[in-house]
mmCIF file of C-alpha atoms in Angstrom:
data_model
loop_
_atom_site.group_PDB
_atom_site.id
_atom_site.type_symbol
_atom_site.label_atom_id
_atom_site.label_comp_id
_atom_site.label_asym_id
_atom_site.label_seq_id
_atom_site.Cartn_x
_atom_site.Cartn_y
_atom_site.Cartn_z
ATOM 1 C CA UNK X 677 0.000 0.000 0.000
ATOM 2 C CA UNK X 678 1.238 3.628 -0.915
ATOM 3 C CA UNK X 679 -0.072 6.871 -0.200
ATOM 4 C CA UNK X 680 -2.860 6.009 2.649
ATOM 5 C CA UNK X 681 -5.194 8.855 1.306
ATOM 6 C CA UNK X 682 -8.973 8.550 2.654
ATOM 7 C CA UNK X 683 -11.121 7.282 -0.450
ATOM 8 C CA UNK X 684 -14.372 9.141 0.726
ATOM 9 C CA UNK X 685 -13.034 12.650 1.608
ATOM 10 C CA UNK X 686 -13.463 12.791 5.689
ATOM 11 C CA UNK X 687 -14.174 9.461 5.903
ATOM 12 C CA UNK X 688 -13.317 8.941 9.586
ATOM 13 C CA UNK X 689 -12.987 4.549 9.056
ATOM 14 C CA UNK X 690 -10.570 5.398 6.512
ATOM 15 C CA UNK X 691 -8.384 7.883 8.383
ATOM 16 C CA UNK X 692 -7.917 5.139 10.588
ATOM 17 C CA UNK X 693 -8.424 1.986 8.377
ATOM 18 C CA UNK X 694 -5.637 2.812 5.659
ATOM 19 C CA UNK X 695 -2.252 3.444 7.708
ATOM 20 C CA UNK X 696 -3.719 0.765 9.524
ATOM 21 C CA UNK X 697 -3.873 -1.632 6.938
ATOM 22 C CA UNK X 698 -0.560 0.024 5.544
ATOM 23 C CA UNK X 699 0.851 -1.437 8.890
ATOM 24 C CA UNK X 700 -0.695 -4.961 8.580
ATOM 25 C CA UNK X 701 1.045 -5.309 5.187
ATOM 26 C CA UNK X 702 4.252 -4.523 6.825
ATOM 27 C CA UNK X 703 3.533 -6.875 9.659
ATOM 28 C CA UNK X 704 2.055 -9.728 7.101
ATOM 29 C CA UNK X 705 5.026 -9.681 5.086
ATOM 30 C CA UNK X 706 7.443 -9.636 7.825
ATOM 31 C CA UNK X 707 5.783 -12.820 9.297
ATOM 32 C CA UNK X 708 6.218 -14.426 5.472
ATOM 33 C CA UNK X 709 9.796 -13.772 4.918
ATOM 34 C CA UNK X 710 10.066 -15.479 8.327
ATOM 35 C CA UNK X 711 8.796 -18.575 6.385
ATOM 36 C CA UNK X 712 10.090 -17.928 3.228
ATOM 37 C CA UNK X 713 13.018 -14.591 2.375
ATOM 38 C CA UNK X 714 11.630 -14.225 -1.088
ATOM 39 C CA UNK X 715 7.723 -13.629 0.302
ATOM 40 C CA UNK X 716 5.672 -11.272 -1.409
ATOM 41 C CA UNK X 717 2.197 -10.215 -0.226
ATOM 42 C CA UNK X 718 -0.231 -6.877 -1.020
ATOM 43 C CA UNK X 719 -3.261 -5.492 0.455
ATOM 44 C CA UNK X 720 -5.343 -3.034 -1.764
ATOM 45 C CA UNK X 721 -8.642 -1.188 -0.476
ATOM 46 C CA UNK X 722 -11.557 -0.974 -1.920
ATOM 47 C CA UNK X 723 -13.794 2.686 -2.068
ATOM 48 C CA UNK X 724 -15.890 1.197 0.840
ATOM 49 C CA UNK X 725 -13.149 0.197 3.059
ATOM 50 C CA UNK X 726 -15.075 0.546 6.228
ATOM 51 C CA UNK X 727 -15.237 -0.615 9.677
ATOM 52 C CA UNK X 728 -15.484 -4.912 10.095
ATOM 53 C CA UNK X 729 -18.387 -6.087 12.303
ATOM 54 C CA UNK X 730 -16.280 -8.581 13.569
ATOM 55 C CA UNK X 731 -13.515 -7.973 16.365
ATOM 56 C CA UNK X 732 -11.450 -10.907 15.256
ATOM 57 C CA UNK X 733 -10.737 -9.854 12.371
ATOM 58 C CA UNK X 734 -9.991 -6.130 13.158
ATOM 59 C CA UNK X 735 -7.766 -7.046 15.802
ATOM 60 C CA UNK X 736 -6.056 -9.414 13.078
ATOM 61 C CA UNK X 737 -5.064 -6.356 10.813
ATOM 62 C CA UNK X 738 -7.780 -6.655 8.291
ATOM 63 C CA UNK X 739 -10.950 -4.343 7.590
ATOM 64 C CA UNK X 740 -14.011 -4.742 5.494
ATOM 65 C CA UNK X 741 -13.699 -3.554 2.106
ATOM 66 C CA UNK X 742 -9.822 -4.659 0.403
ATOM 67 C CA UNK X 743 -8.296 -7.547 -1.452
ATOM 68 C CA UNK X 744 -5.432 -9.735 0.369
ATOM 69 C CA UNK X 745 -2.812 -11.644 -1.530
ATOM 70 C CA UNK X 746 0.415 -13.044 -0.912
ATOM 71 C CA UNK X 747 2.929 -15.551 -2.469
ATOM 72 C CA UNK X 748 5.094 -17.657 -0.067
ATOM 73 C CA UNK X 749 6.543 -21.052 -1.158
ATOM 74 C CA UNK X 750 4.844 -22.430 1.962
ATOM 75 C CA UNK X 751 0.748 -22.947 2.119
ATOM 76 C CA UNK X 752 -0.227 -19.965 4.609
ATOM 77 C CA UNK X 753 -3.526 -18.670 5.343
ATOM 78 C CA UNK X 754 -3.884 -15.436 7.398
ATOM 79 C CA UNK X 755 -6.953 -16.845 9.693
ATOM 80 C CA UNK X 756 -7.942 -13.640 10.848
ATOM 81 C CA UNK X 757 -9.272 -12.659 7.722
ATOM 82 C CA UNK X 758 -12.270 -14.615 9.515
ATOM 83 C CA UNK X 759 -12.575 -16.333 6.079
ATOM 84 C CA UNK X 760 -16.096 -17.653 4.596
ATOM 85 C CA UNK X 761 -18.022 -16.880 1.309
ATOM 86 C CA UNK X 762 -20.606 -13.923 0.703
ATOM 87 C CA UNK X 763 -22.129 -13.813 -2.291
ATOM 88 C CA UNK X 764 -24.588 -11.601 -4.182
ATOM 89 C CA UNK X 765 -27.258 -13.674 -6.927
ATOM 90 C CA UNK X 766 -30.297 -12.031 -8.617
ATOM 91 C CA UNK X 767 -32.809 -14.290 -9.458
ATOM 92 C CA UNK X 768 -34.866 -12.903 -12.658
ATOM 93 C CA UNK X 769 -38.428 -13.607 -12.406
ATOM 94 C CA UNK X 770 -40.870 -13.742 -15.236
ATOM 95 C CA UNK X 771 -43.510 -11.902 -13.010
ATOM 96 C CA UNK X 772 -44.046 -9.981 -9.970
ATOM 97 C CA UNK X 773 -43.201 -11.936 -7.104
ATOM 98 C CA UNK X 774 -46.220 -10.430 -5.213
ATOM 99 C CA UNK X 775 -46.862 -13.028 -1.951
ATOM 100 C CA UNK X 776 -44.618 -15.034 -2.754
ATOM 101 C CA UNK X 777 -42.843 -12.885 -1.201
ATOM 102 C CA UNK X 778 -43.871 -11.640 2.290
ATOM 103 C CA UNK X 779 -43.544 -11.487 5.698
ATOM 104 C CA UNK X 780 -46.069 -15.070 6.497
ATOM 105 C CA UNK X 781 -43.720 -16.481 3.401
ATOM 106 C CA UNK X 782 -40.817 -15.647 4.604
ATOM 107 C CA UNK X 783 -41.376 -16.520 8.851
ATOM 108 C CA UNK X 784 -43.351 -19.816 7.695
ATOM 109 C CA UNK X 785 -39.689 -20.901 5.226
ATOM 110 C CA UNK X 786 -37.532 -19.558 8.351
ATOM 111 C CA UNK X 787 -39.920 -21.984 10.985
ATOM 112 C CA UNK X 788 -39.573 -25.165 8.854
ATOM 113 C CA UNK X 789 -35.793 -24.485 7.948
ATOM 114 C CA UNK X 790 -34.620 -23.751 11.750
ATOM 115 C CA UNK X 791 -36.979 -27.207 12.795
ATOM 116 C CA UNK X 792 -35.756 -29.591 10.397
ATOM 117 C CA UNK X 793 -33.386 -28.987 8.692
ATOM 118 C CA UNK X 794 -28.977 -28.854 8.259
ATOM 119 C CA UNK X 795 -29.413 -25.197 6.420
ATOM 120 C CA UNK X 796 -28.421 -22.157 9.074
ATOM 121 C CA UNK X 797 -31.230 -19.325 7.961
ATOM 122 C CA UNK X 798 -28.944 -16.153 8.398
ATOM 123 C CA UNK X 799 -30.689 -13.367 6.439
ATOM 124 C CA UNK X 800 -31.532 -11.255 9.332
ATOM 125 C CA UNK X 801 -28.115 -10.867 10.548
ATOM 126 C CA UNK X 802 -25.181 -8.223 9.994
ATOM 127 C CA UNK X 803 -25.874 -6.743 6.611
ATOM 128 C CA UNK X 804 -27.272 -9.893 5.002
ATOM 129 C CA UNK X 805 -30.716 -9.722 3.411
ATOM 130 C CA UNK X 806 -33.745 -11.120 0.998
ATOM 131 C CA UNK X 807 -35.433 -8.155 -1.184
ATOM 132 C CA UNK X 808 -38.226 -7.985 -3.970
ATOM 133 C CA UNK X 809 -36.859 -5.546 -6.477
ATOM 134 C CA UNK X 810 -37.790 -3.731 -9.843
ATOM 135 C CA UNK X 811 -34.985 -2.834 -12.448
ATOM 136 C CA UNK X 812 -35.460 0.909 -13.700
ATOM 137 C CA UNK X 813 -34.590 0.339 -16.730
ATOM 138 C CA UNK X 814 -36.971 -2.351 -18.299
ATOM 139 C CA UNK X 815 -39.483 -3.155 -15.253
ATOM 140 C CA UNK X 816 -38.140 -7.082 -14.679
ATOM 141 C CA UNK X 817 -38.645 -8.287 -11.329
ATOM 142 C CA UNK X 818 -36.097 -10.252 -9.038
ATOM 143 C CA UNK X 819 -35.122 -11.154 -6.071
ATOM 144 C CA UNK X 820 -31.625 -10.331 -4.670
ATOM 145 C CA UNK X 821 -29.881 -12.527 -1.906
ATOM 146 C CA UNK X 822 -26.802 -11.681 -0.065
ATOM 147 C CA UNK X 823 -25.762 -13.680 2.990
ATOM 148 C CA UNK X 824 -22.845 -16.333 4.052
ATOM 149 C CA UNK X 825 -22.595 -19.851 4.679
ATOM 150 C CA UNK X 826 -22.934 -20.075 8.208
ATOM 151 C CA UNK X 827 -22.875 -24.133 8.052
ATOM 152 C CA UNK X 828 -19.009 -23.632 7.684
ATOM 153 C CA UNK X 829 -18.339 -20.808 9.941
ATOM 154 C CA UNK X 830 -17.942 -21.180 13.914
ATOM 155 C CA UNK X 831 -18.204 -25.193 14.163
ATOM 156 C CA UNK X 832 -15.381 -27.462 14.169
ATOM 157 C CA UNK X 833 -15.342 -28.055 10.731
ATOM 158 C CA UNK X 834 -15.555 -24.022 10.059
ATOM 159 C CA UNK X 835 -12.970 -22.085 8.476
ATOM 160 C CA UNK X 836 -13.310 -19.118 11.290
ATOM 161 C CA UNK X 837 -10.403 -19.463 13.736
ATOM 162 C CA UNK X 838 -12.460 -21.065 16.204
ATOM 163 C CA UNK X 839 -10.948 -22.460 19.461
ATOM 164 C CA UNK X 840 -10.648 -25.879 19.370
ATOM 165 C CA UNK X 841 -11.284 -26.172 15.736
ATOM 166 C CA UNK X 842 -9.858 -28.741 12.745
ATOM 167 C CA UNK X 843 -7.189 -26.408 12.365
ATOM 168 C CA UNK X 844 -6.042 -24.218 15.742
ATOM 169 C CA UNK X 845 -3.125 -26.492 16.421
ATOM 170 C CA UNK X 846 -1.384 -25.453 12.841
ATOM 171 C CA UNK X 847 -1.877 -21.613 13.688
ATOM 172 C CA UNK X 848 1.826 -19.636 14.100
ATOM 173 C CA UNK X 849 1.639 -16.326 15.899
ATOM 174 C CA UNK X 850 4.290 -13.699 14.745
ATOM 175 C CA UNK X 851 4.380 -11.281 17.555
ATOM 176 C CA UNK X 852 5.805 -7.184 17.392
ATOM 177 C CA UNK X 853 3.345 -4.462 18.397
ATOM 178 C CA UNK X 854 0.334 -6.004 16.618
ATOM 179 C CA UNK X 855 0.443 -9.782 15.908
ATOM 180 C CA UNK X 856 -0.281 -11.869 12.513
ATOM 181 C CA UNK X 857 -1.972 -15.008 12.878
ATOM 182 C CA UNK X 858 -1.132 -17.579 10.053
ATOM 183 C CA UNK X 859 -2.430 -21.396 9.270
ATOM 184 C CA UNK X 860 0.878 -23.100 7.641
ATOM 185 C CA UNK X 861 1.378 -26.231 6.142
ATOM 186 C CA UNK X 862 -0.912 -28.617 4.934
ATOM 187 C CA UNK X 863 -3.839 -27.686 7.012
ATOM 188 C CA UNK X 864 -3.451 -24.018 5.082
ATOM 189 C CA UNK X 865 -4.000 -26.155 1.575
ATOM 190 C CA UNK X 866 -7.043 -27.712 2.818
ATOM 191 C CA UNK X 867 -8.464 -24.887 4.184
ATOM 192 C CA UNK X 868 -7.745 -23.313 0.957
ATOM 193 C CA UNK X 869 -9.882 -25.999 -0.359
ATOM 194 C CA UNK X 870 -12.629 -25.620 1.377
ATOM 195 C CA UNK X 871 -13.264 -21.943 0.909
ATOM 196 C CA UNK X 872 -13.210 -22.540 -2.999
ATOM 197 C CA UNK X 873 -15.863 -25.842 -2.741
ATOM 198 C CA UNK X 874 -17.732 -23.525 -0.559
ATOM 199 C CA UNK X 875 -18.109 -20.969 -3.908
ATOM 200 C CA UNK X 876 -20.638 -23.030 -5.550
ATOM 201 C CA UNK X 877 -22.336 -24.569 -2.190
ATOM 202 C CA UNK X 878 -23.154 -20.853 -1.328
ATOM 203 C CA UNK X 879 -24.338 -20.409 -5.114
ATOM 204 C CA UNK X 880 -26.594 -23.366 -4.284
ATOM 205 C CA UNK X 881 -27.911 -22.524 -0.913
ATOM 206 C CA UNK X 882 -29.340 -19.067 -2.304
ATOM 207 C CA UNK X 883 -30.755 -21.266 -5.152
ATOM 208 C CA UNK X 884 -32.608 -23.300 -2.560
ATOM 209 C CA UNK X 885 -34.099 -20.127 -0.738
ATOM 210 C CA UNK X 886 -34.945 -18.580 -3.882
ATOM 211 C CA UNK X 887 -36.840 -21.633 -5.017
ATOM 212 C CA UNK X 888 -38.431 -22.551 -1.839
ATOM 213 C CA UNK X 889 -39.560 -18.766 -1.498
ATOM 214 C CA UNK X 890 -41.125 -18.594 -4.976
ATOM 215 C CA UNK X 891 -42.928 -22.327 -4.241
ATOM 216 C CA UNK X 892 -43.228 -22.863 -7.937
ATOM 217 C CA UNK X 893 -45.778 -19.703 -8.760
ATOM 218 C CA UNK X 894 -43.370 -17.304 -10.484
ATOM 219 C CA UNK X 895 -40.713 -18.795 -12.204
ATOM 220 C CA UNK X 896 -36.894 -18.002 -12.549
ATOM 221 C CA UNK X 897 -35.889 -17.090 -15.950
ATOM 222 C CA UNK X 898 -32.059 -16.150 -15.343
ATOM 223 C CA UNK X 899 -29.447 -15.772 -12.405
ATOM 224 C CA UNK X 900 -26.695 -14.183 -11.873
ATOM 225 C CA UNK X 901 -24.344 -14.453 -8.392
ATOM 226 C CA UNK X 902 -20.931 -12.749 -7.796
ATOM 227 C CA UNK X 903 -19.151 -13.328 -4.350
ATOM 228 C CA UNK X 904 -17.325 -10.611 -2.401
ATOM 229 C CA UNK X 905 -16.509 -12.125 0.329
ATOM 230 C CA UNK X 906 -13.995 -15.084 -0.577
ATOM 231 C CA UNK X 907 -10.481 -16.442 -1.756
ATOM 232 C CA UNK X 908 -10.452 -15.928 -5.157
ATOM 233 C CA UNK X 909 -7.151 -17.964 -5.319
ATOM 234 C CA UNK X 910 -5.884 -20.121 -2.804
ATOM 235 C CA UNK X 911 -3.066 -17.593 -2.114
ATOM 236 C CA UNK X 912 -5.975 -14.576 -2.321
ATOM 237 C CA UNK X 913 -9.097 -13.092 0.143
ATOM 238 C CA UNK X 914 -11.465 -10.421 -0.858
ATOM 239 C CA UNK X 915 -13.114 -8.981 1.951
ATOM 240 C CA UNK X 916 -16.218 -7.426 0.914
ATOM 241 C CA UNK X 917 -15.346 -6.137 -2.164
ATOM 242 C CA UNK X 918 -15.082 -7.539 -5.383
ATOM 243 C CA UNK X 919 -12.794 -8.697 -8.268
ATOM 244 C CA UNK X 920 -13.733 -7.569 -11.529
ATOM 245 C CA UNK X 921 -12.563 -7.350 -14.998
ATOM 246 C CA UNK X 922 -12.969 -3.949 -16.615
ATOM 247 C CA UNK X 923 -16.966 -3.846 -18.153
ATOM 248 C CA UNK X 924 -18.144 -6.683 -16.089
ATOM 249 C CA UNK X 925 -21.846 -5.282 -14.152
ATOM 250 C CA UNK X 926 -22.296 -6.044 -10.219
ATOM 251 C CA UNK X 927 -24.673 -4.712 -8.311
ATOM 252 C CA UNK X 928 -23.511 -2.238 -5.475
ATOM 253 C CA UNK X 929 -25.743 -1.833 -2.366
ATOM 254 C CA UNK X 930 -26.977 0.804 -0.662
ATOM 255 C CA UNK X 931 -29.375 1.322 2.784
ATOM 256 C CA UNK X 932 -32.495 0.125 3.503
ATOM 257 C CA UNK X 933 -34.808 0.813 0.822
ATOM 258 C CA UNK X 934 -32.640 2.662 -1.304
ATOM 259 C CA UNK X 935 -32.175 1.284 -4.854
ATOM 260 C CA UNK X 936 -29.609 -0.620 -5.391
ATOM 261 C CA UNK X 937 -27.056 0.004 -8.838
ATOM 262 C CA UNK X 938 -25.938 -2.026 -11.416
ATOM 263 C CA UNK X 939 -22.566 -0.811 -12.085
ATOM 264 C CA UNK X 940 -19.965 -1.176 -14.764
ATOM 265 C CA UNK X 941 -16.872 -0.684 -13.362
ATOM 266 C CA UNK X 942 -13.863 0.922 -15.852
ATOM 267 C CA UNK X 943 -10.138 0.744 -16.026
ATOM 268 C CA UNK X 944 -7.879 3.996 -15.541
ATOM 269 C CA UNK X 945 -8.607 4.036 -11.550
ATOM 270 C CA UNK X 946 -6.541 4.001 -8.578
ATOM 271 C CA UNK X 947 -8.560 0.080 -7.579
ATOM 272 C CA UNK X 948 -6.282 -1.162 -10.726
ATOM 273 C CA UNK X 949 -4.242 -4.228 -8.857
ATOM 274 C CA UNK X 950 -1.224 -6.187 -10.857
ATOM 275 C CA UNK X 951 -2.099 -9.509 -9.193
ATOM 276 C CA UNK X 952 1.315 -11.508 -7.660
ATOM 277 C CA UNK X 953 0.600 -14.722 -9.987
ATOM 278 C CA UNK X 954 0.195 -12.650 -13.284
ATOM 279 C CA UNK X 955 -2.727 -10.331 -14.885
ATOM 280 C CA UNK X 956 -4.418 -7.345 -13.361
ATOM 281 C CA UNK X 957 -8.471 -6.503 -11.693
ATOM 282 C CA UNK X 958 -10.591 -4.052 -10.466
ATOM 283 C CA UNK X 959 -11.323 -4.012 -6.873
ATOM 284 C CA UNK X 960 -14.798 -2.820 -6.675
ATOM 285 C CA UNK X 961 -17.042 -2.026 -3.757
ATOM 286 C CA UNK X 962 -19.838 -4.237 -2.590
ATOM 287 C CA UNK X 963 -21.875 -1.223 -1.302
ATOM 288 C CA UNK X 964 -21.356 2.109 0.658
ATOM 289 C CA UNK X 965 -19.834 0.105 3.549
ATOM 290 C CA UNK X 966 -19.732 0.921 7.315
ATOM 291 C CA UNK X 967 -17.995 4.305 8.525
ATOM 292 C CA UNK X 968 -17.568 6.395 12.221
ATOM 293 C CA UNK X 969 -19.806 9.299 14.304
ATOM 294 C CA UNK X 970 -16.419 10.606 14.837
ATOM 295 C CA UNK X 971 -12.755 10.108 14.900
ATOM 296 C CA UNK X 972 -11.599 6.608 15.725
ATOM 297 C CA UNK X 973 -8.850 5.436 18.616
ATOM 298 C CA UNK X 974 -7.968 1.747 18.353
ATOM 299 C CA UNK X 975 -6.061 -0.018 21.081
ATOM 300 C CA UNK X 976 -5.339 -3.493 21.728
ATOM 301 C CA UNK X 977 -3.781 -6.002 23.858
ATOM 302 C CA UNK X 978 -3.215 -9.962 24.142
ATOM 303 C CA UNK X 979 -6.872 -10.984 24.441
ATOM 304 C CA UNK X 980 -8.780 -7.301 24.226
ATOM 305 C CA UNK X 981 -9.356 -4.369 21.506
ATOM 306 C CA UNK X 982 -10.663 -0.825 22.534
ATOM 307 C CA UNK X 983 -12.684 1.112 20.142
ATOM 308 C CA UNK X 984 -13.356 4.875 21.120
ATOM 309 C CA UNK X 985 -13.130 3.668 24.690
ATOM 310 C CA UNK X 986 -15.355 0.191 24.643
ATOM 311 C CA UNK X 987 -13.562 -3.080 25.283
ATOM 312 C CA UNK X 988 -14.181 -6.211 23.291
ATOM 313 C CA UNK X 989 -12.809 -9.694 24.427
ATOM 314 C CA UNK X 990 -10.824 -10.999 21.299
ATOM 315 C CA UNK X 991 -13.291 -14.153 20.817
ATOM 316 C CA UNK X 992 -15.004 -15.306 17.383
ATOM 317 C CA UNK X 993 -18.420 -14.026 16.817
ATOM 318 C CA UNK X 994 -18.230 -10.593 18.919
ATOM 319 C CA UNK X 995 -19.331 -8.249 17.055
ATOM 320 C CA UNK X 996 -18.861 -4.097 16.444
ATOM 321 C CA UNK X 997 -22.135 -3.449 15.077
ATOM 322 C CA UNK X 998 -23.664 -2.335 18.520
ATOM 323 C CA UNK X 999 -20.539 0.265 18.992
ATOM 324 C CA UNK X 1000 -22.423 3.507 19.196
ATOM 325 C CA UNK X 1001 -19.596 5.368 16.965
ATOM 326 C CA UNK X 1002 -19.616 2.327 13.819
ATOM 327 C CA UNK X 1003 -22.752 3.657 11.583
ATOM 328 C CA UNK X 1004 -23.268 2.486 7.809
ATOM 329 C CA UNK X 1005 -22.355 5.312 5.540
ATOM 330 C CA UNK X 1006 -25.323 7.459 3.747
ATOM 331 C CA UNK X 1007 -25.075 9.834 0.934
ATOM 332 C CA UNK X 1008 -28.231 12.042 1.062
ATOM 333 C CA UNK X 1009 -27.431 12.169 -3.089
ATOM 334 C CA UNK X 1010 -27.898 8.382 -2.898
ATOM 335 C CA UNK X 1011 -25.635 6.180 -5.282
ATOM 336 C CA UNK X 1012 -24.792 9.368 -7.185
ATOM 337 C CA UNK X 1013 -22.906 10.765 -4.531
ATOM 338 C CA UNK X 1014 -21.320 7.803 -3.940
ATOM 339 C CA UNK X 1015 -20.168 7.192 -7.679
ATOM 340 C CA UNK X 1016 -18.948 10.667 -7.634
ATOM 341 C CA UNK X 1017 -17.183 10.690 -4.402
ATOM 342 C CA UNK X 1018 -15.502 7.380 -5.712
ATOM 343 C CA UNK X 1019 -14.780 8.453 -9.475
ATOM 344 C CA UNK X 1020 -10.986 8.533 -9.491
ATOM 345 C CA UNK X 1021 -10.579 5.485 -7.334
ATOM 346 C CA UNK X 1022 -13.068 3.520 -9.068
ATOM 347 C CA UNK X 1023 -14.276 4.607 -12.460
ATOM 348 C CA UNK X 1024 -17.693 3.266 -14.281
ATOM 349 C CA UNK X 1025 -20.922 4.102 -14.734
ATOM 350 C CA UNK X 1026 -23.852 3.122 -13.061
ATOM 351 C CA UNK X 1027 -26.225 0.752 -16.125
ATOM 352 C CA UNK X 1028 -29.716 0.521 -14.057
ATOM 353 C CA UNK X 1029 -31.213 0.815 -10.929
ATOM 354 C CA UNK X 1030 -32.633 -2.207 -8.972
ATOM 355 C CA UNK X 1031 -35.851 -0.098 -6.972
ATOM 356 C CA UNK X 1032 -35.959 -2.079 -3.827
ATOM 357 C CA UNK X 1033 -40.343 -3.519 -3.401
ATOM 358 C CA UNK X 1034 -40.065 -5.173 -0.026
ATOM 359 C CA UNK X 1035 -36.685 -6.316 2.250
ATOM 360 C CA UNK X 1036 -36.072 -9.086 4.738
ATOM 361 C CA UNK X 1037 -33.433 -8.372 6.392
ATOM 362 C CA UNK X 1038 -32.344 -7.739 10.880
ATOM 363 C CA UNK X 1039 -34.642 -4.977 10.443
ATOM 364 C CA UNK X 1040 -37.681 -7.168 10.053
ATOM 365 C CA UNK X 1041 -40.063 -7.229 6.974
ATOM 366 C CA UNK X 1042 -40.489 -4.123 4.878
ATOM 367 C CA UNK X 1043 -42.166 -3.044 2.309
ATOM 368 C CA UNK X 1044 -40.955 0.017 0.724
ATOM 369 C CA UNK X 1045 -42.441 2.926 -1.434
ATOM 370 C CA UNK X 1046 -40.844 3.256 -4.908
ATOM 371 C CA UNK X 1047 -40.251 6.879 -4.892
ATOM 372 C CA UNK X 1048 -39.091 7.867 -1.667
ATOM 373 C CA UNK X 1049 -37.677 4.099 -0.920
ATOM 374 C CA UNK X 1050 -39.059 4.845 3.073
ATOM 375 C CA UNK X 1051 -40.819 1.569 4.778
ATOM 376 C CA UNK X 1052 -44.501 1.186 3.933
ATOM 377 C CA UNK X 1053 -45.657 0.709 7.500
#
């Protein structure tokens, strides 16, 4: 990383986030070369490099919102990436989806999936959601999914570093003023492994709701699904962003409500990365991401972080999001703003709006109006 510049002007995340991640490079590599002298690795931001929900992985070095790589002769995995897969999929429909999809559809799928069944229903957690949505542009209906595979997260056989798990006894702690956490050895090629399988399974699993949801009355003409959350190489993480060539559409979220843009990203911007093994990408942002109140003051220790003055135990599955000072970012000029804000870093055009009809998400059910995008109570 060069020139740790905030993205979004006054961005108070990034003011903190990007000579701290400037640091964790440093760090990262360091603990590589320990492995292997001729060790290369790179992290590169994304425009909504923001503030990580979970504490593991911020007190690991890493934020929401860049692309990891490295290149070490030994298999290495920085675990405190808190590796698993998000993806994105659109569903087209052929019709409105209408009650199909609502709230007694949607808590009557939930009941019979949490009773019987091996699937983990996570759609009304973090940022993860089910919406009914309208593209600007032509008037097709879809649905759009965006959540994780939980099945492989926090149990044994999960790739989050878990204590106690498949893999904690293969974990190597470099130490200094902040420490790096890396899997090495074989256990880092299988969990390597794992994470790519777990690609199509999460491709699969939103197939699955999508289907059971629409219970055979509206059909699904076309799909389309694009992870940002994953290892796009075994020697690779993107963490809530994605990895795009130049032209290639992905939709970029907003807030609640708010449409959500199709957008084309372009080459000539400052997300450009020259990948280690060969070729080049865009890193692109998933959506506005999650910024500060206020300026930020990280501390940490062995076993706690301090954000702004609250203490978190450094334990899988404690979370940020109830920190009163980590907010999601809004643009009162909606997707506009953010494009422009954005421009130089990441160049493209927005190709449609998706107008957001209802949402599932931790909020509840909601159904929204089309012009102002505010909850239809």
């Amino acid at each position: 990383m060069s020139n740790p510049i905030e993205i979004v002007a006054d961005d108070p995340a990034q003011a903190l986030l990007l000579p701290y991640l400037q640091k964790t490079q440093s760090l990262f590599l360091a603990a590589l070369r320990a492995l292997d002298p001729f060790a290369e690795c790179q992290i590169v931001p994304a425009a909504d490099l923001g503030i990580p929900y979970d504490v593991l992985r911020l007190s690991g070095g890493f934020a929401t919102g860049c692309f990891v790589e490295w290149k070490c002769r030994v298999p290495v995995i920085p675990v405190d990436t808190t590796m698993n897969i998000d993806t994105s999929s659109i569903f087209w429909l052929d019709r409105h989806p209408g009650a199909t999809f609502a709230r007694n559809a949607i808590e009557d799928l939930r009941r019979w999936i949490d009773f019987d069944s091996s699937y983990q229903w996570n759609f009304h957690r973090g940022n993860h959601f089910i919406l009914s949505c309208r593209r600007s542009s032509d008037g097709r209906y879809a649905l759009l999914l965006h959540s994780n595979e939980k099945e492989f997260k926090d149990q044994f056989n999960g790739l989050s570093p878990t204590a106690g798990n498949w893999y904690e006894k293969s974990i190597r702690v470099f130490g200094g003023d902040r420490r790096i956490r890396l899997l090495v050895g074989d256990r880092a090629v299988l969990f390597a492994q794992i994470a790519q399988m777990l690609q199509d399974f999460n491709v699969v699993r939103h197939r699955f709701i999508a289907t059971m949801l629409l219970n055979d009355r509206v059909r699904i003409t076309d799909e389309y699904h694009k992870h940002h959350y994953f290892m796009p190489t075994p020697t690779s993480a993107a963490i809530g962003c994605y990895l795009c060539e130049p032209g290639e559409e992905v939709p970029v979220f907003s807030s609640v409500g708010q449409p959500i843009t199709i957008f084309r990203p372009a080459d000539g911007g400052l997300n450009r990365v020259r990948l280690l093994g060969g070729g080049t990408r865009l890193v692109v942002p998933h959506g506005w991401g999650t910024t500060a109140s206020r300026a930020l003051h990280l501390t940490q220790s062995e076993d706690r972080l301090e954000l702004n003055g609250q203490s978190y135990s450094l334990k899988p599955g404690i979370s940020l999001l109830d920190h009163g000072d980590v907010i999601p970012r809004v643009f009162d000029g909606g997707m506009q703003q953010f494009l422009h804000l954005i421009r130089s870093h990441t160049p493209g055009e927005p190709v449609a709006d998706l107008v957001q009809l209802a949402s599932y998400s931790r909020h509840g059910f909601l159904r929204h109006d089309q012009e102002s995008g505010q909850p239809v109570w």
